[in-house]
CSV table of N, CA and C in Angstrom, one decimal:
chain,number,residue,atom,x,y,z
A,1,UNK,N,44.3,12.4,29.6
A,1,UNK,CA,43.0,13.0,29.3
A,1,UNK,C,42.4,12.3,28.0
A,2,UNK,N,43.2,11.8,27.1
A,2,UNK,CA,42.8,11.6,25.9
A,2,UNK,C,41.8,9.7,26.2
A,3,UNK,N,43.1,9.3,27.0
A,3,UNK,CA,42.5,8.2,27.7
A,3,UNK,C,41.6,7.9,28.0
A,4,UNK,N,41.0,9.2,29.4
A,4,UNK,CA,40.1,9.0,29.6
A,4,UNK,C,38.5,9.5,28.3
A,5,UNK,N,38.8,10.0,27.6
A,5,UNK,CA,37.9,10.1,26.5
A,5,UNK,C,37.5,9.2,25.6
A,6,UNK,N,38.2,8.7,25.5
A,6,UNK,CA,38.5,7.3,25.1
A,6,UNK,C,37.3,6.4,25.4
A,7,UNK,N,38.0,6.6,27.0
A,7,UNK,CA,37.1,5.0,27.4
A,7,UNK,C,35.3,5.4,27.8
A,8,UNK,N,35.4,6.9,27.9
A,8,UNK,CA,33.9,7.7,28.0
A,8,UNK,C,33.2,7.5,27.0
A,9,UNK,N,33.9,7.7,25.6
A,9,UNK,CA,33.1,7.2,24.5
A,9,UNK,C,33.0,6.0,24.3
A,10,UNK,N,33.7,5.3,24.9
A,10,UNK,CA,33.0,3.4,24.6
A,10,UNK,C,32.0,3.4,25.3
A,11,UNK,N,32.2,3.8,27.1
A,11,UNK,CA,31.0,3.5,27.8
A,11,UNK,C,29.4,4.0,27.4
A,12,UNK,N,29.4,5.2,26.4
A,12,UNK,CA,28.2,5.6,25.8
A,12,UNK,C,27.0,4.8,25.0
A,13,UNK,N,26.1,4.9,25.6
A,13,UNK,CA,25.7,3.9,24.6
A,13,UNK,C,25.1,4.4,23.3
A,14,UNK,N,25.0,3.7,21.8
A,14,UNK,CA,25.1,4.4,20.6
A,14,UNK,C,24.1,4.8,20.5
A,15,UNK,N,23.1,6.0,19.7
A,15,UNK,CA,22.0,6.5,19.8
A,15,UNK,C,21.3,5.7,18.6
A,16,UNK,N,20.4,5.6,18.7
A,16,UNK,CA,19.1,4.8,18.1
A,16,UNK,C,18.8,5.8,17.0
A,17,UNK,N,18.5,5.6,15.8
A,17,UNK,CA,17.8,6.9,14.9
A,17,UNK,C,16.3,5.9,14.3
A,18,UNK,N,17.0,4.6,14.8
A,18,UNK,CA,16.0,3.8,13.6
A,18,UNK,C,14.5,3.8,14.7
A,19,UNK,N,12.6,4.1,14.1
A,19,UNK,CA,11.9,4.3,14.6
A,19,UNK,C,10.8,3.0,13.8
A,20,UNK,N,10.5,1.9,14.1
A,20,UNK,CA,9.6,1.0,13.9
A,20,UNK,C,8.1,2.1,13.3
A,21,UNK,N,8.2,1.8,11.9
A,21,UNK,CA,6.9,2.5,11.5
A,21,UNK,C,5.5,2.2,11.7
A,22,UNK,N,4.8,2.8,11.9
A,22,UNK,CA,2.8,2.9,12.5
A,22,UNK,C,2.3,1.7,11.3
A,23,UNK,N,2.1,0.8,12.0
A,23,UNK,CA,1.3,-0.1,10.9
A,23,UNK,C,-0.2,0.5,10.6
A,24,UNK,N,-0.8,1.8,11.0
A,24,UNK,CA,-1.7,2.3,10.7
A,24,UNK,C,-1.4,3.6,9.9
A,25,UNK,N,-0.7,3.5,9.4
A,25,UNK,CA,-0.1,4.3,8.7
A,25,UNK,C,-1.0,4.3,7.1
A,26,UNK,N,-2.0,5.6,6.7
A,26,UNK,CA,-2.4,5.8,5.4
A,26,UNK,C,-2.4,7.2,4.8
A,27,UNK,N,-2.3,6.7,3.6
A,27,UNK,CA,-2.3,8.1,2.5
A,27,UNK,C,-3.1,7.7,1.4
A,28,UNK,N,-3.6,8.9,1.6
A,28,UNK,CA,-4.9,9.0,0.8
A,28,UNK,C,-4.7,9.9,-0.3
A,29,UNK,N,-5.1,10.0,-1.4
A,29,UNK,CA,-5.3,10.2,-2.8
A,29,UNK,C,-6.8,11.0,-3.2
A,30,UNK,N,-7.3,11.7,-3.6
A,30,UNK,CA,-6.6,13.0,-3.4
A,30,UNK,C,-6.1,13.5,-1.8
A,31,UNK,N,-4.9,14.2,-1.7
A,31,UNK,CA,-4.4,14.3,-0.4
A,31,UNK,C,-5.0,15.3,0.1
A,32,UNK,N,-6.1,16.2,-0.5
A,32,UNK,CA,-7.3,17.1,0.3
A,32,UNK,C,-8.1,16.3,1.0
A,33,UNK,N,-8.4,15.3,0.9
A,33,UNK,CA,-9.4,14.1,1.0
A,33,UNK,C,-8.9,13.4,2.6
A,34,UNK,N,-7.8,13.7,2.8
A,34,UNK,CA,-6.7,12.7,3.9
A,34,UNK,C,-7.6,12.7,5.2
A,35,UNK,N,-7.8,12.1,5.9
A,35,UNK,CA,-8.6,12.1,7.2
A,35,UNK,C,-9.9,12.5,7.2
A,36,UNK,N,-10.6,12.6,6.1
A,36,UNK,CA,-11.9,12.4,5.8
A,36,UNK,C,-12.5,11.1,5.0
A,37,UNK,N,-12.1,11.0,4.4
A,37,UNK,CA,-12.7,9.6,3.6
A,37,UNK,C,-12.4,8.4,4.7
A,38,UNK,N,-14.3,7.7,4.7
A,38,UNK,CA,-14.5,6.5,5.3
A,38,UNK,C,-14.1,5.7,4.4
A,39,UNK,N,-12.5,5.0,4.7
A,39,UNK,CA,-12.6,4.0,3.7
A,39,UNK,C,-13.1,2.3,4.0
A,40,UNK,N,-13.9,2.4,4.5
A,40,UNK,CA,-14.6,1.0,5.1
A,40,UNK,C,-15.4,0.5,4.2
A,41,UNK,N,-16.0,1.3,2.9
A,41,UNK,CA,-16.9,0.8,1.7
A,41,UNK,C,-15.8,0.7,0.5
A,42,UNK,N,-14.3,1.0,0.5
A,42,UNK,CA,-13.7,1.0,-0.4
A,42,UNK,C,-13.5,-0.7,-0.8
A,43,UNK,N,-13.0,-1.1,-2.1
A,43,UNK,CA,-12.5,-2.3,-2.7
A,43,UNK,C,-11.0,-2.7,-2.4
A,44,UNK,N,-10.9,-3.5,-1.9
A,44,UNK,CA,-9.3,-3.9,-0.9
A,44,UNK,C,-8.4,-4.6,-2.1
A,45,UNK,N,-7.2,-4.3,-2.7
A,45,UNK,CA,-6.6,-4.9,-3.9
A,45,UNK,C,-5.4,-5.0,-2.8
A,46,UNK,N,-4.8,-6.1,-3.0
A,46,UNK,CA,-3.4,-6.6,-2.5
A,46,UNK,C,-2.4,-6.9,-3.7
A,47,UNK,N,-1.3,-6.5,-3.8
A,47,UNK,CA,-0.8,-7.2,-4.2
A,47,UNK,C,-0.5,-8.4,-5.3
A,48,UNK,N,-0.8,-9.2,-4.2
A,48,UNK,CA,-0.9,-10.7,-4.4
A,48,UNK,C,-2.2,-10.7,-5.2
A,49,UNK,N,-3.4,-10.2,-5.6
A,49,UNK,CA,-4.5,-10.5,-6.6
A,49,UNK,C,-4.0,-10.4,-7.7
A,50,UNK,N,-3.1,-9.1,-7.8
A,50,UNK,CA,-3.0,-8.8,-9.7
A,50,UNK,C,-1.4,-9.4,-9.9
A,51,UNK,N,-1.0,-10.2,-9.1
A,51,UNK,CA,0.6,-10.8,-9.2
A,51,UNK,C,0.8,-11.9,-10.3
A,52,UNK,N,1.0,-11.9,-11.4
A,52,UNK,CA,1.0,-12.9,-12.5
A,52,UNK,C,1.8,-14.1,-12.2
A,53,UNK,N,2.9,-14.2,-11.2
A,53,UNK,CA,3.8,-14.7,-10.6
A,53,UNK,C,3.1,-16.3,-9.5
A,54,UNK,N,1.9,-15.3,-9.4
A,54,UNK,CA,1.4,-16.2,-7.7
A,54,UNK,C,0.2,-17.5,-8.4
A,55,UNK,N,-0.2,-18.1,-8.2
A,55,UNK,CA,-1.8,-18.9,-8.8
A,55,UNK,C,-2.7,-19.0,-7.9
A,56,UNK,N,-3.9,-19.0,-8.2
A,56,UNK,CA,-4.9,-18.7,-7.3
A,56,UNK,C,-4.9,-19.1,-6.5
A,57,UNK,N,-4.3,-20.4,-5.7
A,57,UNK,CA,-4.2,-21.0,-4.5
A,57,UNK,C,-3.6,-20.1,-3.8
A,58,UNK,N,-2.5,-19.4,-4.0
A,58,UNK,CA,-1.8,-18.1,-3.7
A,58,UNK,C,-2.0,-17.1,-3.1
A,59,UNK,N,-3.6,-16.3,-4.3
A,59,UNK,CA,-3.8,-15.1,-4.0
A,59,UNK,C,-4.4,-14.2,-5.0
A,60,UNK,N,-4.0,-15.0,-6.5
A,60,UNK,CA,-4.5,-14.1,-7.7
A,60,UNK,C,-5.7,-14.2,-8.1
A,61,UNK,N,-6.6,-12.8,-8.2
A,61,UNK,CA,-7.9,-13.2,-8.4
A,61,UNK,C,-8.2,-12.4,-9.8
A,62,UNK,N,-7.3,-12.2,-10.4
A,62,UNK,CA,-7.4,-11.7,-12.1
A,62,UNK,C,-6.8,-13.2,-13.1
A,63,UNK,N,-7.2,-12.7,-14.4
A,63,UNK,CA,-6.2,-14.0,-15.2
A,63,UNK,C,-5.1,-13.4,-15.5
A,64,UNK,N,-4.2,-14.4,-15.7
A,64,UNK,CA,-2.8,-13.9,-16.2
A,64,UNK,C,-2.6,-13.3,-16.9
A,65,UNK,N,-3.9,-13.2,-18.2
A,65,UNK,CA,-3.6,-12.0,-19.2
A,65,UNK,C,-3.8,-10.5,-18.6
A,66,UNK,N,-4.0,-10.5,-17.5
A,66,UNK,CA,-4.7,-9.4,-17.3
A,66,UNK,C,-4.2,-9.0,-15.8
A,67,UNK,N,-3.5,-9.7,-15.1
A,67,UNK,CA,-2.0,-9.5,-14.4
A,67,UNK,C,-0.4,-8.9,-14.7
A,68,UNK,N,0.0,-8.7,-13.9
A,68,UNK,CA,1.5,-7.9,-14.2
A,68,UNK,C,2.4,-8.8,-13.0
A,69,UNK,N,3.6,-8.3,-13.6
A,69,UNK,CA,4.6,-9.6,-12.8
A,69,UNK,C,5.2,-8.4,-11.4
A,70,UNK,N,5.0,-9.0,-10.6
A,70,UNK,CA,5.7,-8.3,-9.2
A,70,UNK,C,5.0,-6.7,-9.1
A,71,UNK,N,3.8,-6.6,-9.0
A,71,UNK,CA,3.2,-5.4,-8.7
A,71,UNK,C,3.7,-4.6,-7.4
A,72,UNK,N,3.2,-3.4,-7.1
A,72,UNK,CA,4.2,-2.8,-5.8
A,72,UNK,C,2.8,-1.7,-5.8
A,73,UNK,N,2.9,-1.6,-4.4
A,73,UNK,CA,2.1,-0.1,-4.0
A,73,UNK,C,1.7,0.5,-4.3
A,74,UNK,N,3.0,1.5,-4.5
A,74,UNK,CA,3.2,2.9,-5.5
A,74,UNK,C,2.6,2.5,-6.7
A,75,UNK,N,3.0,1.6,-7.3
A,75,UNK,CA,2.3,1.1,-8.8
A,75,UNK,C,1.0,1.5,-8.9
A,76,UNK,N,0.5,0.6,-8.0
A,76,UNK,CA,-1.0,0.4,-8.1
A,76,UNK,C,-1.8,1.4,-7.8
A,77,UNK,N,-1.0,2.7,-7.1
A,77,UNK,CA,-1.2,4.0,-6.4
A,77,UNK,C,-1.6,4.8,-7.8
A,78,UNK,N,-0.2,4.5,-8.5
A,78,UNK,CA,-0.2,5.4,-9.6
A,78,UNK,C,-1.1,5.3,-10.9
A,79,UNK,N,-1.5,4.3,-11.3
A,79,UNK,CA,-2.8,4.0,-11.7
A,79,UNK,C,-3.8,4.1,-11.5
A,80,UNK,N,-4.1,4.4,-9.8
A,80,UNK,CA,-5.5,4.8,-9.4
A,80,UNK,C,-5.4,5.8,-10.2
A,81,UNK,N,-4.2,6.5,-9.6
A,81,UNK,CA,-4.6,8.3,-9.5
A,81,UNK,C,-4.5,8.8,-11.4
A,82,UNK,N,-4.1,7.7,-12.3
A,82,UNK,CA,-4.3,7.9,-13.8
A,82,UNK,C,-5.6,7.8,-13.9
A,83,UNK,N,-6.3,7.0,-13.5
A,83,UNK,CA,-7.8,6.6,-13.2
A,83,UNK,C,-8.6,7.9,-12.8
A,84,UNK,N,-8.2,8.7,-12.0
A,84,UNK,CA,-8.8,9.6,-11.0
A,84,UNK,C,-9.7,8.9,-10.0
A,85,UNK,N,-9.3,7.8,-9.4
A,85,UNK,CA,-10.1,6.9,-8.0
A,85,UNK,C,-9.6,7.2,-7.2
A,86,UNK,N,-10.7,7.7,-6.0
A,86,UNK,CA,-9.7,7.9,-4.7
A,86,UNK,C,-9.8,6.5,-4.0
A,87,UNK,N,-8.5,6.8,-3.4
A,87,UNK,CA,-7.9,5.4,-3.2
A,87,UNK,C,-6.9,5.6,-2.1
A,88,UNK,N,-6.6,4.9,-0.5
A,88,UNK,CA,-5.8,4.8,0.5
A,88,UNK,C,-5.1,4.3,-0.1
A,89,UNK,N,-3.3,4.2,0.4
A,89,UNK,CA,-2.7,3.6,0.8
A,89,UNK,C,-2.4,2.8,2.2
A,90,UNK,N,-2.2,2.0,2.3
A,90,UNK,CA,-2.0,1.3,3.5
A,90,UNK,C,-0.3,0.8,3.0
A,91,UNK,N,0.9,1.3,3.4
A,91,UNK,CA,1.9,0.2,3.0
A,91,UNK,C,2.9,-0.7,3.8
A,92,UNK,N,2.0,-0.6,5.4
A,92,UNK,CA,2.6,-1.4,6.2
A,92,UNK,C,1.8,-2.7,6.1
A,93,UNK,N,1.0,-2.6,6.0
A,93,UNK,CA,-0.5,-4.1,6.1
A,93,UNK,C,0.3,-5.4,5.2
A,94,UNK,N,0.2,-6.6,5.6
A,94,UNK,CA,0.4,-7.1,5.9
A,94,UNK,C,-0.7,-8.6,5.3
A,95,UNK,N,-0.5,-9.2,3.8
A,95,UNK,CA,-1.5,-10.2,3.6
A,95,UNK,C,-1.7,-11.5,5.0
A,96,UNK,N,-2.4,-11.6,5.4
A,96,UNK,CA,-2.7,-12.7,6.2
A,96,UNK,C,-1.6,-14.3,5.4
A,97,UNK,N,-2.5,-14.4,4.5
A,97,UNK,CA,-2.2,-16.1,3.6
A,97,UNK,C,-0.3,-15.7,3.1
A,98,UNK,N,0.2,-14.9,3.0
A,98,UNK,CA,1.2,-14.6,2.2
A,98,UNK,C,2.3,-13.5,3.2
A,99,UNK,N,2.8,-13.6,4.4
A,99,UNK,CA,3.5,-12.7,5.3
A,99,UNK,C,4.5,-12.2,4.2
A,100,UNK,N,5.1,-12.5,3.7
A,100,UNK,CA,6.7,-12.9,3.3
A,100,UNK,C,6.6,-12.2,1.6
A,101,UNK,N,5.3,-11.9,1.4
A,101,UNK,CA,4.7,-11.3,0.2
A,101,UNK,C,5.2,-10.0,0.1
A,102,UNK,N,5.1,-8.8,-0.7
A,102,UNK,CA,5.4,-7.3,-1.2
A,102,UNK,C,4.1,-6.6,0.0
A,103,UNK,N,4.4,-6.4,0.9
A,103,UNK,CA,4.0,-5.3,2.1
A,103,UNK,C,3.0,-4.5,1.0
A,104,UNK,N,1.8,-3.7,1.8
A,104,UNK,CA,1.3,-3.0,1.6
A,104,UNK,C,-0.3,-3.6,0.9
A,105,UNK,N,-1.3,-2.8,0.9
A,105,UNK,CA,-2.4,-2.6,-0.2
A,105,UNK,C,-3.2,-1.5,-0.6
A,106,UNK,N,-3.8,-1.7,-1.1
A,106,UNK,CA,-4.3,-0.3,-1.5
A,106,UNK,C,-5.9,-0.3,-1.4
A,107,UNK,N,-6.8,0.4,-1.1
A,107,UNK,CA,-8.1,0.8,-0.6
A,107,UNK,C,-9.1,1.4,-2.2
A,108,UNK,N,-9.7,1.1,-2.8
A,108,UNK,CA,-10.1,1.9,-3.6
A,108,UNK,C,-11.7,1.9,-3.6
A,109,UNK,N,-11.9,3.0,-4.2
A,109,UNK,CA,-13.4,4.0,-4.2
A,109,UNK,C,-13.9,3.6,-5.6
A,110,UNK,N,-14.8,2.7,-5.7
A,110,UNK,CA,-15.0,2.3,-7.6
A,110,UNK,C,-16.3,2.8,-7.7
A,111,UNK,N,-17.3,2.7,-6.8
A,111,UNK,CA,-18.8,3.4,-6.4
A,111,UNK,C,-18.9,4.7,-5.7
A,112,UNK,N,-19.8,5.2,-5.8
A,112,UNK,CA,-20.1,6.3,-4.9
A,112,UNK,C,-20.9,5.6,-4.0
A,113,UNK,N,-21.9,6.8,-3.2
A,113,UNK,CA,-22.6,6.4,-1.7
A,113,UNK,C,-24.1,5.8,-2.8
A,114,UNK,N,-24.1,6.4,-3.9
A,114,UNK,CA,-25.7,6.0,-4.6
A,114,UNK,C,-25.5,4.6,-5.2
A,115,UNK,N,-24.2,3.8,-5.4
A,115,UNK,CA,-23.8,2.4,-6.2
A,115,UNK,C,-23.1,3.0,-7.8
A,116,UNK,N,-23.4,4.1,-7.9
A,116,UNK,CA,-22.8,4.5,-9.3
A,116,UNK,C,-21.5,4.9,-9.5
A,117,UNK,N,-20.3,4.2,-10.6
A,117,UNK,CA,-19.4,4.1,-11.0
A,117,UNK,C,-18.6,5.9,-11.0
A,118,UNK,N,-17.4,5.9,-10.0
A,118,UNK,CA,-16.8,7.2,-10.2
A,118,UNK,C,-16.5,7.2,-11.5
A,119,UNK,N,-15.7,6.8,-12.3
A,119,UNK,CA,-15.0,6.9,-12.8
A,119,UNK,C,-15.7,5.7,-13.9
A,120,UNK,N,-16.6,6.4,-15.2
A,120,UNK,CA,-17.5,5.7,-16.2
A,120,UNK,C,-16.6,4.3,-17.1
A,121,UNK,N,-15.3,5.0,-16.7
A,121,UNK,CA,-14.4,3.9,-17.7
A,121,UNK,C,-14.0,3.0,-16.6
A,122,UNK,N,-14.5,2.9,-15.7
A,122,UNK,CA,-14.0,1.5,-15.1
A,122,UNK,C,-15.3,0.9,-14.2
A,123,UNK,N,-15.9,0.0,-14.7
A,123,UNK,CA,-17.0,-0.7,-14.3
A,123,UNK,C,-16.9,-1.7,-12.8
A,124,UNK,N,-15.7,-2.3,-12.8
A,124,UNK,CA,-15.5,-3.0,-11.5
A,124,UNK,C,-14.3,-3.4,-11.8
């Protein structure tokens, strides 16, 4: 009997837990806001713009004084939300110029629907 148990558990095949995540996958900031905000007028930040690491041929569209070394998501997440800007996450997306880059971008709200600045301390 043991035998055959044995060879029943080899024949099994092993169960999968791992699940390929939704490249449409977003979280939105404030999270009351989640599935209502059009973010199609928001400002698109990658990454690769504020990366002190990269040179503009690259990706960076800040100067180096005013870049940080290896920026990440959540980072940039967490600064909106110091800011109080609402702002998506996207952290499956994917830079076109740069595959091989830090995954993800972030979506941000810097105008209202009139052109006027949410958030008076940050101009653009």
């Amino acid at each position: 009997q043991k035998a055959a148990l044995r060879k029943e558990d080899l024949a099994a095949p092993p169960e999968v837990d791992y699940v390929a995540p939704d490249p449409a996958t977003k979280l939105t900031w404030p999270r009351h806001l989640a599935g209502t905000v059009d973010d199609s007028k928001f400002i698109i930040v990658w990454p690769n713009n504020i990366n002190a690491k990269k040179t503009m041929k690259l990706g960076r569209k800040v100067s180096q004084t005013w870049a940080c070394d290896d920026p990440i998501v959540h980072e940039m997440s967490e600064v909106c939300q110091y800011l109080k800007l609402t702002h998506v996450i996207e952290p499956y997306k994917a830079l076109p110029r740069d595959i091989a880059s830090v995954a993800g971008r972030v979506k941000v709200q810097l105008f209202d629907a009139d052109g006027n600045p949410v958030n008076p301390q940050v101009h653009s």
